[in-house]
Amino acid sequence: MHTPGQRLNTIFAFFVTVLFSVLTAAALSGAFQIWRIPSDAVKVNIKLVDADIKMGRIGYYYDYSQPPIELGSLKFDLDADLTKLWNWNTKQLFLFLVLDYQTPDHNLNHIVVWDDIITSKADALINLRKQESEYPLADLSKKMSGLDANMTLYWNIVPNVGMLWTQAKGAAPVHFPQYKGK
Ligand SMILES: *[C@@H]1O[C@H](CO)[C@@H](O)[C@H](O)[C@H]1NC(C)=O
């Protein structure tokens, strides 16, 4: 007949099968839910308030062996309604605002201006005013004067289980002034 070990093994195997079926169902249904969201249900509006240039150094504890370079900074307004991205399989949203532009040497440049982690549906309604860039903005050429760029909001939808999605929306033009100071 069946020993207690065999019975335990059967119960455990059943438990594991049920667990993985539930996880698979959550992953697929969550993904399906996100795939079904119409693109106009997610609203993003980015507006540049101010773009500025100053001289400074970046890097690990500031590298004083190098001369200062042109660093950009931004102020922006951000209105976004990402509540529709919330379902039973949404753990959090990782938002990042990205500046993209071209230079003579490089066709595509990306700089992360600001980022945030949203952990609840209520927080997915975003109204930022005159938010300052979190990081100093530097180009490989060490120059930011007169640069034209676009600002776009990207987000990762981090699931409880399953695939991580990356989406983006909203392009606001950005123009950096010429550096004038001394
Ligand atoms: C910003 O985006 C618009 C629309 O996609 C594009 O026409 C324009 O060239 C972009 N500007 C820069 C500086 O990349």
mmCIF file of C-alpha atoms and ligand atoms in Angstrom:
data_model
loop_
_atom_site.group_PDB
_atom_site.id
_atom_site.type_symbol
_atom_site.label_atom_id
_atom_site.label_comp_id
_atom_site.label_asym_id
_atom_site.label_seq_id
_atom_site.Cartn_x
_atom_site.Cartn_y
_atom_site.Cartn_z
ATOM 1 C CA MET A 1 0.000 0.000 0.000
ATOM 2 C CA HIS A 2 0.973 3.687 0.011
ATOM 3 C CA THR A 3 3.504 4.746 2.600
ATOM 4 C CA PRO A 4 3.144 8.163 4.310
ATOM 5 C CA GLY A 5 6.129 9.336 2.203
ATOM 6 C CA GLN A 6 4.326 8.465 -1.023
ATOM 7 C CA ARG A 7 1.169 10.238 0.138
ATOM 8 C CA LEU A 8 3.179 13.345 1.076
ATOM 9 C CA ASN A 9 4.884 13.248 -2.296
ATOM 10 C CA THR A 10 1.540 13.108 -4.102
ATOM 11 C CA ILE A 11 0.173 16.042 -2.091
ATOM 12 C CA PHE A 12 3.336 18.061 -2.727
ATOM 13 C CA ALA A 13 3.278 17.317 -6.466
ATOM 14 C CA PHE A 14 -0.382 18.385 -6.617
ATOM 15 C CA PHE A 15 0.407 21.577 -4.694
ATOM 16 C CA VAL A 16 3.270 22.472 -7.058
ATOM 17 C CA THR A 17 1.099 21.823 -10.120
ATOM 18 C CA VAL A 18 -1.672 24.074 -8.771
ATOM 19 C CA LEU A 19 0.823 26.786 -7.794
ATOM 20 C CA PHE A 20 2.424 26.912 -11.227
ATOM 21 C CA SER A 21 -0.953 26.830 -12.976
ATOM 22 C CA VAL A 22 -2.091 29.839 -10.931
ATOM 23 C CA LEU A 23 1.168 31.731 -11.587
ATOM 24 C CA THR A 24 0.941 31.011 -15.322
ATOM 25 C CA ALA A 25 -2.688 32.147 -15.400
ATOM 26 C CA ALA A 26 -1.781 35.372 -13.541
ATOM 27 C CA ALA A 27 1.123 36.085 -15.919
ATOM 28 C CA LEU A 28 -0.911 35.477 -19.080
ATOM 29 C CA SER A 29 -4.057 37.291 -17.941
ATOM 30 C CA GLY A 30 -2.043 40.279 -16.663
ATOM 31 C CA ALA A 31 -0.183 40.527 -19.972
ATOM 32 C CA PHE A 32 -3.434 40.187 -21.913
ATOM 33 C CA GLN A 33 -4.981 42.954 -19.811
ATOM 34 C CA ILE A 34 -2.094 45.338 -20.601
ATOM 35 C CA TRP A 35 -2.116 44.392 -24.279
ATOM 36 C CA ARG A 36 -5.848 45.280 -24.430
ATOM 37 C CA ILE A 37 -5.454 48.840 -23.065
ATOM 38 C CA PRO A 38 -6.177 51.345 -25.862
ATOM 39 C CA SER A 39 -3.204 53.650 -26.391
ATOM 40 C CA ASP A 40 -5.279 56.783 -25.682
ATOM 41 C CA ALA A 41 -6.315 55.449 -22.249
ATOM 42 C CA VAL A 42 -2.823 56.244 -21.000
ATOM 43 C CA LYS A 43 -2.317 59.995 -20.891
ATOM 44 C CA VAL A 44 1.052 61.725 -20.747
ATOM 45 C CA ASN A 45 1.724 65.430 -21.079
ATOM 46 C CA ILE A 46 5.247 66.757 -20.641
ATOM 47 C CA LYS A 47 6.070 70.449 -20.767
ATOM 48 C CA LEU A 48 9.455 72.085 -20.586
ATOM 49 C CA VAL A 49 9.561 74.936 -18.055
ATOM 50 C CA ASP A 50 13.243 75.821 -18.205
ATOM 51 C CA ALA A 51 16.499 74.532 -19.661
ATOM 52 C CA ASP A 52 19.812 75.845 -18.391
ATOM 53 C CA ILE A 53 23.552 75.235 -18.725
ATOM 54 C CA LYS A 54 26.282 75.600 -16.164
ATOM 55 C CA MET A 55 29.892 74.475 -15.938
ATOM 56 C CA GLY A 56 30.672 71.602 -13.596
ATOM 57 C CA ARG A 57 32.220 68.202 -13.088
ATOM 58 C CA ILE A 58 30.577 64.810 -12.938
ATOM 59 C CA GLY A 59 31.823 61.400 -11.937
ATOM 60 C CA TYR A 60 32.894 59.539 -8.898
ATOM 61 C CA TYR A 61 33.531 62.091 -6.105
ATOM 62 C CA TYR A 62 34.096 64.668 -8.866
ATOM 63 C CA ASP A 63 37.198 64.301 -10.974
ATOM 64 C CA TYR A 64 39.256 67.446 -10.280
ATOM 65 C CA SER A 65 41.975 66.305 -12.707
ATOM 66 C CA GLN A 66 39.610 67.191 -15.574
ATOM 67 C CA PRO A 67 38.411 70.673 -16.576
ATOM 68 C CA PRO A 68 34.727 71.436 -15.936
ATOM 69 C CA ILE A 69 32.301 70.684 -18.776
ATOM 70 C CA GLU A 70 28.915 72.053 -19.821
ATOM 71 C CA LEU A 71 26.141 70.444 -17.759
ATOM 72 C CA GLY A 72 22.477 70.854 -18.608
ATOM 73 C CA SER A 73 19.633 71.062 -16.127
ATOM 74 C CA LEU A 74 15.890 71.053 -16.751
ATOM 75 C CA LYS A 75 12.656 72.038 -15.105
ATOM 76 C CA PHE A 76 9.494 70.397 -16.390
ATOM 77 C CA ASP A 77 5.782 69.887 -15.754
ATOM 78 C CA LEU A 78 4.524 66.323 -16.017
ATOM 79 C CA ASP A 79 0.888 65.240 -16.072
ATOM 80 C CA ALA A 80 0.296 61.542 -16.511
ATOM 81 C CA ASP A 81 -2.573 59.142 -15.941
ATOM 82 C CA LEU A 82 -1.107 55.639 -15.741
ATOM 83 C CA THR A 83 -3.903 54.193 -13.581
ATOM 84 C CA LYS A 84 -5.117 51.992 -16.478
ATOM 85 C CA LEU A 85 -1.833 50.074 -16.292
ATOM 86 C CA TRP A 86 -2.877 48.765 -12.904
ATOM 87 C CA ASN A 87 -4.239 45.219 -12.674
ATOM 88 C CA TRP A 88 -3.904 42.245 -10.307
ATOM 89 C CA ASN A 89 -0.510 41.408 -11.749
ATOM 90 C CA THR A 90 1.010 44.937 -11.551
ATOM 91 C CA LYS A 91 3.587 45.108 -8.780
ATOM 92 C CA GLN A 92 4.972 48.547 -9.567
ATOM 93 C CA LEU A 93 5.765 51.005 -12.326
ATOM 94 C CA PHE A 94 9.268 52.309 -12.838
ATOM 95 C CA LEU A 95 9.073 55.679 -14.608
ATOM 96 C CA PHE A 96 11.987 57.375 -16.283
ATOM 97 C CA LEU A 97 12.035 60.598 -18.260
ATOM 98 C CA VAL A 98 14.510 60.416 -21.118
ATOM 99 C CA LEU A 99 16.096 63.146 -23.209
ATOM 100 C CA ASP A 100 16.954 62.027 -26.739
ATOM 101 C CA TYR A 101 18.892 63.983 -29.355
ATOM 102 C CA GLN A 102 21.338 63.747 -32.245
ATOM 103 C CA THR A 103 24.867 65.104 -32.440
ATOM 104 C CA PRO A 104 27.220 65.167 -35.449
ATOM 105 C CA ASP A 105 29.126 62.199 -33.969
ATOM 106 C CA HIS A 106 26.212 60.126 -32.637
ATOM 107 C CA ASN A 107 22.806 59.558 -34.244
ATOM 108 C CA LEU A 108 21.038 58.606 -31.040
ATOM 109 C CA ASN A 109 21.768 59.804 -27.526
ATOM 110 C CA HIS A 110 19.699 59.091 -24.433
ATOM 111 C CA ILE A 111 20.018 60.757 -21.041
ATOM 112 C CA VAL A 112 17.834 59.885 -18.047
ATOM 113 C CA VAL A 113 16.587 63.150 -16.570
ATOM 114 C CA TRP A 114 14.419 61.916 -13.729
ATOM 115 C CA ASP A 115 12.944 58.660 -12.444
ATOM 116 C CA ASP A 116 10.394 57.426 -9.935
ATOM 117 C CA ILE A 117 8.841 54.214 -8.627
ATOM 118 C CA ILE A 118 5.037 54.031 -8.391
ATOM 119 C CA THR A 119 3.734 51.343 -6.070
ATOM 120 C CA SER A 120 -0.022 51.985 -6.018
ATOM 121 C CA LYS A 121 -2.808 52.827 -8.428
ATOM 122 C CA ALA A 122 -3.552 56.073 -6.552
ATOM 123 C CA ASP A 123 0.022 57.245 -7.114
ATOM 124 C CA ALA A 124 -0.242 56.503 -10.854
ATOM 125 C CA LEU A 125 -2.011 59.849 -11.317
ATOM 126 C CA ILE A 126 0.927 62.208 -11.599
ATOM 127 C CA ASN A 127 0.957 66.018 -11.511
ATOM 128 C CA LEU A 128 4.425 67.471 -11.179
ATOM 129 C CA ARG A 129 5.082 71.185 -11.425
ATOM 130 C CA LYS A 130 8.519 72.717 -12.011
ATOM 131 C CA GLN A 131 10.163 69.401 -11.237
ATOM 132 C CA GLU A 132 13.947 69.678 -11.499
ATOM 133 C CA SER A 133 16.095 67.121 -13.303
ATOM 134 C CA GLU A 134 17.585 64.655 -10.835
ATOM 135 C CA TYR A 135 20.890 64.204 -12.586
ATOM 136 C CA PRO A 136 23.355 66.607 -14.251
ATOM 137 C CA LEU A 137 22.957 66.228 -18.027
ATOM 138 C CA ALA A 138 26.210 65.748 -19.902
ATOM 139 C CA ASP A 139 27.014 64.878 -23.516
ATOM 140 C CA LEU A 140 30.082 62.937 -24.677
ATOM 141 C CA SER A 141 31.219 66.070 -26.547
ATOM 142 C CA LYS A 142 31.227 67.895 -23.154
ATOM 143 C CA LYS A 143 28.936 70.522 -24.728
ATOM 144 C CA MET A 144 25.197 71.078 -24.254
ATOM 145 C CA SER A 145 24.928 74.689 -25.564
ATOM 146 C CA GLY A 146 22.233 75.188 -28.204
ATOM 147 C CA LEU A 147 21.255 71.512 -28.203
ATOM 148 C CA ASP A 148 17.797 70.497 -29.474
ATOM 149 C CA ALA A 149 16.250 67.395 -27.938
ATOM 150 C CA ASN A 150 12.985 65.672 -27.060
ATOM 151 C CA MET A 151 11.805 64.566 -23.640
ATOM 152 C CA THR A 152 9.824 61.298 -23.467
ATOM 153 C CA LEU A 153 8.334 59.401 -20.534
ATOM 154 C CA TYR A 154 9.234 55.688 -20.445
ATOM 155 C CA TRP A 155 7.927 53.146 -17.979
ATOM 156 C CA ASN A 156 8.506 49.537 -17.043
ATOM 157 C CA ILE A 157 5.453 47.638 -15.877
ATOM 158 C CA VAL A 158 6.921 45.348 -13.237
ATOM 159 C CA PRO A 159 4.627 42.325 -12.785
ATOM 160 C CA ASN A 160 4.195 40.099 -9.735
ATOM 161 C CA VAL A 161 4.878 37.210 -12.071
ATOM 162 C CA GLY A 162 5.607 37.107 -15.802
ATOM 163 C CA MET A 163 6.960 39.529 -18.353
ATOM 164 C CA LEU A 164 8.284 43.018 -17.765
ATOM 165 C CA TRP A 165 6.896 45.522 -20.273
ATOM 166 C CA THR A 166 8.496 48.761 -21.410
ATOM 167 C CA GLN A 167 6.368 51.487 -22.974
ATOM 168 C CA ALA A 168 6.874 55.172 -23.769
ATOM 169 C CA LYS A 169 4.762 58.205 -24.536
ATOM 170 C CA GLY A 170 4.828 61.962 -25.000
ATOM 171 C CA ALA A 171 7.554 63.957 -26.684
ATOM 172 C CA ALA A 172 8.191 67.509 -25.531
ATOM 173 C CA PRO A 173 10.747 69.577 -27.434
ATOM 174 C CA VAL A 174 13.698 70.873 -25.403
ATOM 175 C CA HIS A 175 16.090 73.608 -26.438
ATOM 176 C CA PHE A 176 19.194 74.384 -24.408
ATOM 177 C CA PRO A 177 20.455 77.991 -24.474
ATOM 178 C CA GLN A 178 24.034 78.983 -25.255
ATOM 179 C CA TYR A 179 26.265 78.938 -22.206
ATOM 180 C CA LYS A 180 26.895 82.580 -21.306
ATOM 181 C CA GLY A 181 28.326 82.636 -17.772
ATOM 182 C CA LYS A 182 31.970 82.678 -16.792
HETATM 183 C C1 LIG B 1 11.528 65.511 -31.663
HETATM 184 O O1 LIG B 1 10.464 64.658 -32.079
HETATM 185 C C2 LIG B 1 9.840 65.082 -33.278
HETATM 186 C C3 LIG B 1 8.659 64.176 -33.515
HETATM 187 O O2 LIG B 1 9.031 62.828 -33.428
HETATM 188 C C4 LIG B 1 10.854 65.048 -34.421
HETATM 189 O O3 LIG B 1 10.257 65.485 -35.612
HETATM 190 C C5 LIG B 1 12.024 65.955 -34.067
HETATM 191 O O4 LIG B 1 13.016 65.854 -35.054
HETATM 192 C C6 LIG B 1 12.610 65.581 -32.723
HETATM 193 N N1 LIG B 1 13.616 66.553 -32.350
HETATM 194 C C7 LIG B 1 14.874 66.199 -32.047
HETATM 195 C C8 LIG B 1 15.756 67.318 -31.693
HETATM 196 O O5 LIG B 1 15.258 65.042 -32.056
#
